[in-house]
Amino acid sequence: MRKLIGVLALSAAVVAPVAVAAPAYAAVPCRVELYSIYANNVDESDGRDELRFSVGGNLYPTVNYNHVKMVTGDTKYPASFENPSSVITSVGGSVSFTLREVTLPSPGWGTSLGSATADGGDCAGLPVGQSLVLPTQFISGTNSTWYSYEVKLEVTAI
């Protein structure tokens, strides 16, 4: 009888559920940052664009520079624009990175060339702290000349 009880107790321990901590998941909030921008073709006929991003009502770069120069074939990364970012706070929320061509010597807000956007669904299922680079978004059209930019955004669950 003791052997039977010991075997049953051991069997129960083997099939007993084990509690495993599930990773923390967050659809929102998430931070959205510029990952990169590539110039397929610039807007200005002089072959050089002076660019800024408008994100969440702020212009980037903001402190050290008033624009970023790009020519066809250039790739720029977040530091060039002083790390533009914003936060999505709801599932239905979104963040747009509006690319703006500015005119020197007073760059101001310039002309909107188009936007790359991330929304709350882009963060769905990401574990807290994990990042995801979103598929390339194209900003193109005609202003002074035909232009085309490839913009990549990165989302991080917070």
Coordinates of C-alpha atoms in Angstrom, one line a residue:
M1 CA 0.0 0.0 0.0
R2 CA 2.8 2.4 0.8
K3 CA 4.4 1.7 -2.5
L4 CA 1.1 2.4 -4.3
I5 CA 0.7 5.7 -2.4
G6 CA 4.3 6.7 -3.2
V7 CA 3.8 5.9 -6.9
L8 CA 0.5 7.9 -7.0
A9 CA 2.1 10.9 -5.3
L10 CA 5.1 10.7 -7.7
S11 CA 2.7 10.4 -10.7
A12 CA 0.7 13.4 -9.5
A13 CA 3.8 15.5 -9.2
V14 CA 4.8 14.6 -12.8
V15 CA 1.5 15.7 -14.3
A16 CA 0.9 18.7 -12.0
P17 CA 0.9 21.9 -13.9
V18 CA 4.0 24.1 -13.6
A19 CA 3.5 27.8 -13.3
V20 CA 5.6 29.7 -15.8
A21 CA 5.8 33.4 -15.9
A22 CA 4.5 34.7 -19.2
P23 CA 6.4 37.6 -20.8
A24 CA 4.8 41.0 -20.4
Y25 CA 3.1 42.1 -23.7
A26 CA 2.1 45.6 -24.6
A27 CA 0.2 46.6 -27.6
V28 CA 0.5 50.2 -26.4
P29 CA 2.1 52.4 -25.3
C30 CA 5.1 52.2 -27.7
R31 CA 7.8 54.5 -28.7
V32 CA 8.2 55.3 -32.5
E33 CA 11.5 56.4 -33.8
L34 CA 13.1 57.1 -37.1
Y35 CA 15.2 54.1 -38.2
S36 CA 16.6 55.5 -41.5
I37 CA 15.8 57.5 -44.6
Y38 CA 17.2 56.9 -48.1
A39 CA 17.0 59.4 -50.9
N40 CA 16.1 57.8 -54.2
N41 CA 15.7 61.2 -55.8
V42 CA 15.7 64.6 -54.2
D43 CA 13.1 67.4 -54.7
E44 CA 15.3 70.3 -55.6
S45 CA 16.8 70.9 -59.1
D46 CA 20.1 71.8 -57.6
G47 CA 20.4 68.1 -56.6
R48 CA 20.3 68.7 -52.8
D49 CA 17.4 68.8 -50.4
E50 CA 17.4 70.5 -47.0
L51 CA 15.1 68.4 -44.8
R52 CA 13.4 68.3 -41.5
F53 CA 10.9 65.9 -39.9
S54 CA 7.8 67.2 -38.2
V55 CA 6.8 64.7 -35.4
G56 CA 4.3 65.4 -32.7
G57 CA 4.3 69.1 -33.4
N58 CA 8.1 69.4 -33.1
L59 CA 10.6 69.9 -35.9
Y60 CA 13.7 67.7 -36.1
P61 CA 16.6 68.5 -36.0
T62 CA 15.7 70.9 -33.2
V63 CA 18.9 72.1 -31.4
N64 CA 22.2 71.9 -33.2
Y65 CA 21.0 72.2 -36.8
N66 CA 18.1 73.7 -38.7
H67 CA 18.1 71.1 -41.5
V68 CA 19.8 68.0 -42.9
K69 CA 21.3 68.0 -46.4
M70 CA 20.6 65.0 -48.6
V71 CA 21.5 64.2 -52.2
T72 CA 20.3 61.3 -54.3
G73 CA 21.8 58.1 -52.9
D74 CA 22.3 59.3 -49.3
T75 CA 21.1 57.4 -46.3
K76 CA 20.7 59.2 -43.0
Y77 CA 20.0 57.8 -39.5
P78 CA 18.3 59.1 -36.4
A79 CA 21.3 61.0 -35.0
S80 CA 21.4 63.2 -38.2
F81 CA 17.9 64.5 -37.3
E82 CA 18.6 64.6 -33.5
N83 CA 16.6 61.4 -32.9
P84 CA 13.0 62.2 -33.7
S85 CA 10.5 60.1 -31.8
S86 CA 7.1 60.1 -30.2
V87 CA 4.8 57.7 -28.3
I88 CA 1.6 56.0 -29.3
T89 CA -0.6 55.8 -26.2
S90 CA -3.7 54.0 -27.5
V91 CA -4.5 51.2 -29.8
G92 CA -6.3 53.6 -32.2
G93 CA -3.4 56.1 -32.0
S94 CA -0.8 56.8 -34.5
V95 CA 2.4 58.9 -35.1
S96 CA 3.3 60.5 -38.4
F97 CA 6.8 61.5 -39.4
T98 CA 6.2 64.3 -42.0
L99 CA 9.2 65.0 -44.2
R100 CA 9.6 68.7 -44.9
E101 CA 11.7 70.4 -47.5
V102 CA 12.9 73.7 -46.1
T103 CA 14.2 76.8 -47.8
L104 CA 17.3 78.5 -46.5
P105 CA 18.3 80.9 -44.9
S106 CA 15.2 80.7 -42.8
P107 CA 14.1 77.1 -42.8
G108 CA 11.0 77.3 -40.7
W109 CA 8.4 74.6 -41.4
G110 CA 9.0 74.4 -45.2
T111 CA 6.9 72.3 -47.6
S112 CA 5.5 68.9 -46.6
L113 CA 6.7 66.2 -49.0
G114 CA 4.6 63.4 -47.3
S115 CA 4.5 61.2 -44.2
A116 CA 5.5 57.9 -42.9
T117 CA 3.2 56.6 -40.1
A118 CA 3.1 54.0 -37.4
D119 CA -0.1 53.1 -35.5
G120 CA -1.0 51.2 -32.4
G121 CA -1.5 47.9 -34.3
D122 CA 2.2 48.0 -35.3
C123 CA 3.1 47.4 -31.6
A124 CA 0.6 44.6 -31.1
G125 CA 2.1 41.5 -29.5
L126 CA 5.5 43.0 -28.9
P127 CA 7.0 42.1 -25.5
V128 CA 7.9 45.1 -23.4
G129 CA 11.3 46.3 -24.4
Q130 CA 11.3 44.6 -27.8
S131 CA 11.7 46.6 -31.0
L132 CA 10.5 46.0 -34.5
V133 CA 11.6 47.9 -37.7
L134 CA 8.5 48.5 -39.8
P135 CA 8.4 47.8 -43.6
T136 CA 9.8 50.6 -45.7
Q137 CA 7.3 53.4 -46.5
F138 CA 7.8 55.5 -49.6
I139 CA 7.4 59.3 -49.7
S140 CA 7.3 60.5 -53.3
G141 CA 5.7 63.1 -55.5
T142 CA 6.4 66.2 -57.4
N143 CA 7.2 69.6 -56.0
S144 CA 10.1 71.4 -57.6
T145 CA 11.0 68.2 -59.3
W146 CA 10.0 64.5 -58.8
Y147 CA 11.3 63.2 -55.5
S148 CA 11.3 59.8 -53.7
Y149 CA 12.4 58.8 -50.2
E150 CA 12.4 55.5 -48.4
V151 CA 11.6 55.9 -44.7
K152 CA 11.9 53.2 -42.1
L153 CA 10.4 53.6 -38.6
E154 CA 11.1 51.5 -35.5
V155 CA 8.5 50.7 -32.8
T156 CA 9.5 49.7 -29.2
A157 CA 6.9 48.4 -26.7
I158 CA 7.2 50.3 -23.4

